[in-house]
Coordinates of C-alpha atoms in Angstrom, one line a residue:
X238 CA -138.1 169.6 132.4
X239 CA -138.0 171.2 129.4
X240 CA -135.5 172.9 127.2
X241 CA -133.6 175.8 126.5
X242 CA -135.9 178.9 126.0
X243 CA -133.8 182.0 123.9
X244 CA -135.4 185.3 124.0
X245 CA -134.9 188.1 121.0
X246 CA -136.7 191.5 120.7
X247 CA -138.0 191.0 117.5
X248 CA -139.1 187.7 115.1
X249 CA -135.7 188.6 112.6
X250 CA -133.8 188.0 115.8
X251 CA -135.7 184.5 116.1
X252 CA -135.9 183.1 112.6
X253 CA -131.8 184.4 112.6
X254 CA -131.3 181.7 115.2
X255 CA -134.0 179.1 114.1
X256 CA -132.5 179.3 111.0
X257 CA -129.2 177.7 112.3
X258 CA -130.8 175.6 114.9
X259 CA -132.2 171.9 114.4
X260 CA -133.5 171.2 118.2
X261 CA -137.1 170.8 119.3
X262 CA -135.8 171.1 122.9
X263 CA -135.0 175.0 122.3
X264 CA -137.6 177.3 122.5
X265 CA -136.6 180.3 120.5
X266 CA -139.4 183.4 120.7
X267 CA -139.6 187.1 120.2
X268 CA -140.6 188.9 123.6
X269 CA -140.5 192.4 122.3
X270 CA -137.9 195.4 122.5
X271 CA -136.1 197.2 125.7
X272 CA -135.8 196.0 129.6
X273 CA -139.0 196.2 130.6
X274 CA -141.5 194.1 128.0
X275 CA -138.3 191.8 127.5
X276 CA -138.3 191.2 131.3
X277 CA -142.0 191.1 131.9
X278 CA -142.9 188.3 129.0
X279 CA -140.0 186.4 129.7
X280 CA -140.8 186.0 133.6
X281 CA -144.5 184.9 132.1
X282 CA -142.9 182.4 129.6
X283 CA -141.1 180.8 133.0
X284 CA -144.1 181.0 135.1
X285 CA -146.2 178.8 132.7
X286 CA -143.8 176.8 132.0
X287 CA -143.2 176.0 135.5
X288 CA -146.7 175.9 136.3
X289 CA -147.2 173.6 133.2
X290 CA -144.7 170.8 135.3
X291 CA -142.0 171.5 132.3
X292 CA -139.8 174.3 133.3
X293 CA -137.3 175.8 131.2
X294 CA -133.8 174.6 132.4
X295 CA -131.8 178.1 131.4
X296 CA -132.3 181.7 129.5
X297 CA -130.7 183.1 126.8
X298 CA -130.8 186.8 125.5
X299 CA -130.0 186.3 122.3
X300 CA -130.0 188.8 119.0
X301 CA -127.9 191.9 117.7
X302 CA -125.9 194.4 119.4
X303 CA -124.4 197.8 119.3
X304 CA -120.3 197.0 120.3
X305 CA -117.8 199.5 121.5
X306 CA -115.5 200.0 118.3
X307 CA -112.1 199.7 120.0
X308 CA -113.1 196.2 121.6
X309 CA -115.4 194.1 118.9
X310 CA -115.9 194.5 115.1
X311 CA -119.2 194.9 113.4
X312 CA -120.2 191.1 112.5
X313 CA -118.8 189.7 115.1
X314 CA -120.1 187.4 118.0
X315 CA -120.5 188.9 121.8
X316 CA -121.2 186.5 124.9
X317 CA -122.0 188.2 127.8
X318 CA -120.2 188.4 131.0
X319 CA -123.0 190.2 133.1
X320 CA -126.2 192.0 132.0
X321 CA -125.6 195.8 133.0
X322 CA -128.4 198.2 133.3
X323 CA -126.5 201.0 132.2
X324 CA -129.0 204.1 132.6
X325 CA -130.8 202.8 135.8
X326 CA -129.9 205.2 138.3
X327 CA -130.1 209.3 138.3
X328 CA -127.9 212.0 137.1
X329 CA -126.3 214.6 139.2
X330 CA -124.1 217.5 138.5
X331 CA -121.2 215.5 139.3
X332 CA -122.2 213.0 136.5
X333 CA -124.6 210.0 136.5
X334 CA -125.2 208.1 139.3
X335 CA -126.0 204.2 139.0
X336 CA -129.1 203.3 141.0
X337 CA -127.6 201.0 143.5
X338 CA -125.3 204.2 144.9
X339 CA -128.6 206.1 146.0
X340 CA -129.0 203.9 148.6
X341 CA -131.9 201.2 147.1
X342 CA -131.4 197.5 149.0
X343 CA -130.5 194.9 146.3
X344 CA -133.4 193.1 146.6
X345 CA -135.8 195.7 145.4
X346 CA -133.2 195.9 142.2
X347 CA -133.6 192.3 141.2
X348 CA -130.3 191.1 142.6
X349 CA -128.5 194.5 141.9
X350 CA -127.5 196.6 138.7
X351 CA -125.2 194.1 137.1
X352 CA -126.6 190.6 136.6
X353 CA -123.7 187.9 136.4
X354 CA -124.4 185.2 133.3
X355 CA -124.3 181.8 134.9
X356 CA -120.9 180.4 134.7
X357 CA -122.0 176.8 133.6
X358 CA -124.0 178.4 130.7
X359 CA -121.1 180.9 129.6
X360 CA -118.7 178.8 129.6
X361 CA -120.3 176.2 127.2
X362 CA -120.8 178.9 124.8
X363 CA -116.9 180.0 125.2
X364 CA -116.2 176.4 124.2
X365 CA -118.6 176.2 121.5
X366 CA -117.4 179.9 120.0
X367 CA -114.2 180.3 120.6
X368 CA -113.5 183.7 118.5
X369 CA -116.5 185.3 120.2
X370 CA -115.6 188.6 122.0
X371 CA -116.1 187.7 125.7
X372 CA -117.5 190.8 128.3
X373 CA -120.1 192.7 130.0
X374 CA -122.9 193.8 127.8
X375 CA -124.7 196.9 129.2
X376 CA -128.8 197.1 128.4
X377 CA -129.7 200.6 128.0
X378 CA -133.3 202.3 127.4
X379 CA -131.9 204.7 124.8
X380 CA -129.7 203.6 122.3
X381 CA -126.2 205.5 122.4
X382 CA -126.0 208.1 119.8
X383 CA -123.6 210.6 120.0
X384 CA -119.4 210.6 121.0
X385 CA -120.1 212.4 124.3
X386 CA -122.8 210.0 125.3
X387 CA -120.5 207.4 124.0
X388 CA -117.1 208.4 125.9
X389 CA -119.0 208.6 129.0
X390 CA -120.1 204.9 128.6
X391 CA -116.8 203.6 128.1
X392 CA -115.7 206.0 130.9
X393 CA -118.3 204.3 133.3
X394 CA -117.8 200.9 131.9
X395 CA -114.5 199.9 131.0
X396 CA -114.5 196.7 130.3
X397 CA -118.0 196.5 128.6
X398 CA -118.0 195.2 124.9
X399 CA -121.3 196.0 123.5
X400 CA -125.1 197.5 124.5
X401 CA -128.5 196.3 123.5
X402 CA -131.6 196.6 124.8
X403 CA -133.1 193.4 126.6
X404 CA -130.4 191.9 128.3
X405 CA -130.7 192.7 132.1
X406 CA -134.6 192.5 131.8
X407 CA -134.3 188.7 130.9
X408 CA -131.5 188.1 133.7
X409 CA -133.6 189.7 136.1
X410 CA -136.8 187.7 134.8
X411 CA -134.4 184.8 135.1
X412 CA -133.1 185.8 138.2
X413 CA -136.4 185.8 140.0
X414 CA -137.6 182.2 138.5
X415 CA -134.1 180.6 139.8
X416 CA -133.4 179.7 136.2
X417 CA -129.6 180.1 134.7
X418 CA -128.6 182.8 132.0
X419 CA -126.8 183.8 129.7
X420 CA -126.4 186.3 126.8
X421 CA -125.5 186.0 123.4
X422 CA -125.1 189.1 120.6
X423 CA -124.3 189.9 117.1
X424 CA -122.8 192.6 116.4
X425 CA -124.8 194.9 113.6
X426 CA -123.1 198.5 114.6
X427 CA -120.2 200.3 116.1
X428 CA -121.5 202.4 119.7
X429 CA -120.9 206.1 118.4
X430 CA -122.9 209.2 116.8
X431 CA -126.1 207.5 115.0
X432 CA -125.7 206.2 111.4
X433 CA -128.5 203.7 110.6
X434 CA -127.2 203.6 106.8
X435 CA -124.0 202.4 108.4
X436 CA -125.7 199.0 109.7
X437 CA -125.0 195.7 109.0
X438 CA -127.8 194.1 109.8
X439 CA -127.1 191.6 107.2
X440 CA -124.6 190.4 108.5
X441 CA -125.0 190.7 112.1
X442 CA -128.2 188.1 111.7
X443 CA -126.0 185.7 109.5
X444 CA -123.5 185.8 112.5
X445 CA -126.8 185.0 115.0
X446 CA -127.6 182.4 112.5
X447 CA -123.9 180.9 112.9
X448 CA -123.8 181.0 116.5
X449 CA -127.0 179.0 117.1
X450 CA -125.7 175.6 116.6
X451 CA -123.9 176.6 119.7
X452 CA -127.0 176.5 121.6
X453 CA -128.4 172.8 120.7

Protein backbone atom coordinates (compact mmCIF):
# COMPACT_ATOMS: atom_id res chain seq x y z
CA UNK A 1 0.00 0.00 0.00
CA UNK A 2 1.19 3.20 -0.60
CA UNK A 3 1.02 6.48 1.06
CA UNK A 4 -0.85 9.57 1.57
CA UNK A 5 -1.67 11.30 -1.79
CA UNK A 6 -2.61 15.38 -1.11
CA UNK A 7 -4.25 17.09 -4.04
CA UNK A 8 -3.89 21.09 -4.62
CA UNK A 9 -5.20 23.06 -7.76
CA UNK A 10 -2.20 24.55 -8.64
CA UNK A 11 1.93 23.64 -8.11
CA UNK A 12 2.20 26.92 -5.37
CA UNK A 13 -0.36 24.90 -3.47
CA UNK A 14 2.16 21.80 -3.76
CA UNK A 15 5.59 23.24 -3.25
CA UNK A 16 3.56 25.25 -0.08
CA UNK A 17 3.17 21.88 1.43
CA UNK A 18 6.31 20.04 0.10
CA UNK A 19 8.10 22.75 1.43
CA UNK A 20 7.09 21.78 5.05
CA UNK A 21 6.93 18.14 4.47
CA UNK A 22 10.00 15.52 4.75
CA UNK A 23 7.97 12.11 3.81
CA UNK A 24 8.61 10.02 0.65
CA UNK A 25 5.37 8.11 1.63
CA UNK A 26 3.18 11.43 0.75
CA UNK A 27 2.44 12.06 -2.59
CA UNK A 28 1.70 15.75 -2.94
CA UNK A 29 0.54 16.84 -6.78
CA UNK A 30 -1.29 19.60 -8.44
CA UNK A 31 -4.56 18.27 -10.26
CA UNK A 32 -5.80 21.45 -11.60
CA UNK A 33 -8.51 24.10 -10.47
CA UNK A 34 -12.53 23.72 -9.72
CA UNK A 35 -14.73 20.34 -8.96
CA UNK A 36 -14.65 18.83 -12.07
CA UNK A 37 -10.65 18.49 -13.39
CA UNK A 38 -9.90 18.17 -9.46
CA UNK A 39 -12.25 15.21 -9.30
CA UNK A 40 -11.57 13.61 -12.66
CA UNK A 41 -7.45 13.53 -12.16
CA UNK A 42 -7.70 12.56 -8.81
CA UNK A 43 -10.05 9.45 -9.42
CA UNK A 44 -7.18 8.67 -12.27
CA UNK A 45 -4.34 9.14 -9.71
CA UNK A 46 -6.39 6.24 -7.56
CA UNK A 47 -7.13 4.03 -10.30
CA UNK A 48 -3.37 3.58 -11.25
CA UNK A 49 -2.37 3.42 -8.19
CA UNK A 50 -4.67 0.70 -7.49
CA UNK A 51 -4.15 -0.94 -10.57
CA UNK A 52 -0.29 -0.49 -10.03
CA UNK A 53 -0.87 -3.05 -6.64
CA UNK A 54 0.09 0.19 -4.38
CA UNK A 55 -3.02 2.10 -3.58
CA UNK A 56 -3.16 5.25 -1.86
CA UNK A 57 -4.41 4.65 1.77
CA UNK A 58 -6.37 8.31 2.11
CA UNK A 59 -6.99 11.87 0.15
CA UNK A 60 -6.36 15.12 1.13
CA UNK A 61 -7.65 18.42 -0.53
CA UNK A 62 -5.22 20.52 0.53
CA UNK A 63 -4.33 24.42 -0.52
CA UNK A 64 -5.98 27.99 0.16
CA UNK A 65 -9.31 29.05 0.85
CA UNK A 66 -11.78 31.94 0.84
CA UNK A 67 -13.26 31.83 4.88
CA UNK A 68 -16.42 33.47 6.05
CA UNK A 69 -14.99 36.65 7.96
CA UNK A 70 -17.16 36.24 11.21
CA UNK A 71 -15.89 32.58 11.68
CA UNK A 72 -11.92 32.31 10.59
CA UNK A 73 -9.25 35.03 10.01
CA UNK A 74 -7.24 35.49 6.93
CA UNK A 75 -3.95 33.29 7.57
CA UNK A 76 -5.44 30.93 9.45
CA UNK A 77 -5.73 27.00 9.10
CA UNK A 78 -9.33 25.31 8.05
CA UNK A 79 -9.94 21.39 8.37
CA UNK A 80 -12.83 20.40 6.78
CA UNK A 81 -15.84 18.86 8.26
CA UNK A 82 -17.66 17.75 4.98
CA UNK A 83 -16.98 18.81 1.37
CA UNK A 84 -20.23 20.86 0.20
CA UNK A 85 -21.05 21.42 -3.28
CA UNK A 86 -22.51 24.62 -2.73
CA UNK A 87 -23.97 25.72 -6.30
CA UNK A 88 -24.92 22.13 -7.47
CA UNK A 89 -28.51 22.31 -7.76
CA UNK A 90 -30.96 24.97 -9.62
CA UNK A 91 -32.38 28.33 -8.77
CA UNK A 92 -35.98 29.06 -8.42
CA UNK A 93 -37.88 32.16 -7.63
CA UNK A 94 -38.17 31.11 -4.25
CA UNK A 95 -34.27 31.03 -4.01
CA UNK A 96 -31.74 28.29 -4.89
CA UNK A 97 -32.44 24.91 -4.76
CA UNK A 98 -29.57 22.34 -3.83
CA UNK A 99 -29.56 19.42 -6.29
CA UNK A 100 -30.45 16.62 -3.97
CA UNK A 101 -34.10 18.50 -3.33
CA UNK A 102 -35.08 18.11 -7.14
CA UNK A 103 -35.55 14.64 -6.60
CA UNK A 104 -31.88 13.05 -8.08
CA UNK A 105 -31.20 9.46 -6.15
CA UNK A 106 -27.92 9.81 -4.17
CA UNK A 107 -26.15 7.55 -6.08
CA UNK A 108 -26.10 9.38 -9.24
CA UNK A 109 -24.65 12.45 -6.87
CA UNK A 110 -21.63 10.53 -5.75
CA UNK A 111 -22.96 9.80 -2.31
CA UNK A 112 -25.04 13.11 -2.02
CA UNK A 113 -24.29 16.95 -1.97
CA UNK A 114 -22.27 17.04 1.18
CA UNK A 115 -19.39 14.61 1.39
CA UNK A 116 -18.39 13.81 5.21
CA UNK A 117 -14.31 13.89 5.76
CA UNK A 118 -13.44 10.55 7.32
CA UNK A 119 -13.48 10.70 10.95
CA UNK A 120 -10.11 8.79 11.48
CA UNK A 121 -8.40 11.21 9.02
CA UNK A 122 -9.98 14.52 10.65
CA UNK A 123 -9.42 13.74 13.76
CA UNK A 124 -5.61 13.24 13.42
CA UNK A 125 -5.37 16.49 11.89
CA UNK A 126 -7.47 18.09 14.93
CA UNK A 127 -4.76 16.62 17.15
CA UNK A 128 -1.96 17.55 15.15
CA UNK A 129 -3.46 21.43 14.65
CA UNK A 130 -5.07 22.26 17.47
CA UNK A 131 -5.89 26.16 16.64
CA UNK A 132 -7.18 25.17 13.21
CA UNK A 133 -10.84 26.45 12.58
CA UNK A 134 -12.82 23.18 12.42
CA UNK A 135 -16.20 23.06 9.82
CA UNK A 136 -17.74 22.41 6.58
CA UNK A 137 -15.97 23.86 3.62
CA UNK A 138 -18.31 24.45 0.71
CA UNK A 139 -16.63 23.96 -3.08
CA UNK A 140 -18.24 26.30 -5.38
CA UNK A 141 -17.77 26.76 -9.37
CA UNK A 142 -17.74 30.57 -9.04
CA UNK A 143 -15.89 32.18 -6.52
CA UNK A 144 -18.18 34.37 -4.14
CA UNK A 145 -17.95 38.00 -4.96
CA UNK A 146 -20.33 40.24 -3.87
CA UNK A 147 -22.34 40.76 -0.03
CA UNK A 148 -25.57 39.57 -1.58
CA UNK A 149 -24.11 36.45 -3.00
CA UNK A 150 -22.25 36.33 0.20
CA UNK A 151 -25.23 36.62 2.84
CA UNK A 152 -27.06 34.18 0.94
CA UNK A 153 -24.25 31.60 1.50
CA UNK A 154 -24.02 32.06 5.01
CA UNK A 155 -27.92 32.06 4.97
CA UNK A 156 -27.76 28.52 3.33
CA UNK A 157 -24.83 27.34 5.16
CA UNK A 158 -24.57 28.28 8.59
CA UNK A 159 -22.14 26.54 9.98
CA UNK A 160 -19.65 26.58 6.95
CA UNK A 161 -16.20 28.27 7.58
CA UNK A 162 -14.69 28.71 4.26
CA UNK A 163 -15.15 27.91 0.15
CA UNK A 164 -12.68 26.81 -2.34
CA UNK A 165 -12.87 25.26 -5.36
CA UNK A 166 -11.80 21.38 -5.36
CA UNK A 167 -12.86 20.04 -2.35
CA UNK A 168 -16.11 17.91 -3.11
CA UNK A 169 -14.53 16.82 -6.51
CA UNK A 170 -11.68 14.98 -4.65
CA UNK A 171 -14.20 13.52 -1.89
CA UNK A 172 -16.30 12.29 -4.56
CA UNK A 173 -13.22 10.92 -6.51
CA UNK A 174 -12.39 9.49 -3.16
CA UNK A 175 -15.59 8.42 -2.43
CA UNK A 176 -15.91 6.23 -5.53
CA UNK A 177 -12.35 4.47 -5.09
CA UNK A 178 -13.31 3.54 -1.22
CA UNK A 179 -10.33 5.61 -0.14
CA UNK A 180 -10.65 7.98 3.19
CA UNK A 181 -10.59 11.95 3.02
CA UNK A 182 -10.11 14.76 4.30
CA UNK A 183 -9.67 18.46 3.69
CA UNK A 184 -7.19 20.85 4.72
CA UNK A 185 -7.22 24.96 3.80
CA UNK A 186 -5.35 28.16 4.27
CA UNK A 187 -6.94 30.88 4.54
CA UNK A 188 -5.65 33.71 1.83
CA UNK A 189 -9.14 35.97 1.79
CA UNK A 190 -12.19 37.01 3.60
CA UNK A 191 -15.72 35.55 1.50
CA UNK A 192 -17.19 39.15 0.47
CA UNK A 193 -17.32 41.65 -2.55
CA UNK A 194 -14.00 40.90 -4.70
CA UNK A 195 -10.72 42.56 -3.71
CA UNK A 196 -7.75 40.56 -5.21
CA UNK A 197 -5.21 43.46 -3.87
CA UNK A 198 -6.66 42.49 -0.52
CA UNK A 199 -5.02 38.86 -0.66
CA UNK A 200 -2.76 37.30 1.40
CA UNK A 201 -1.51 34.84 -0.50
CA UNK A 202 1.73 35.11 1.27
CA UNK A 203 0.71 34.23 4.03
CA UNK A 204 -1.97 31.81 3.50
CA UNK A 205 0.92 29.43 1.62
CA UNK A 206 3.32 29.99 4.64
CA UNK A 207 0.28 28.78 6.87
CA UNK A 208 -0.06 25.51 4.14
CA UNK A 209 3.62 25.26 4.59
CA UNK A 210 3.07 25.01 8.59
CA UNK A 211 0.35 22.74 8.52
CA UNK A 212 2.10 19.97 6.38
CA UNK A 213 4.12 18.42 9.04
CA UNK A 214 0.78 17.51 10.19
CA UNK A 215 0.34 15.25 7.37
CA UNK A 216 3.73 12.99 7.69
Amino acid sequence: MSGLLVVTAVPAEAEAIQSGLADPTVAVLPVGVGPAVAGAATARLLALAEMAGRPYRAVVSAGVAGGFADRVAVGDTVLGTRAVAADLGAESPDGFIPIDELGMPAELLGGGTALDADPTLLAGLRTALPTATVGPVLTVSTVTGTTASTEELVRRHPEAVAEAMEGYGVAVAASQAGVPFVELRAISNPIGPRDRDAWRMRDALTALTAAASALR
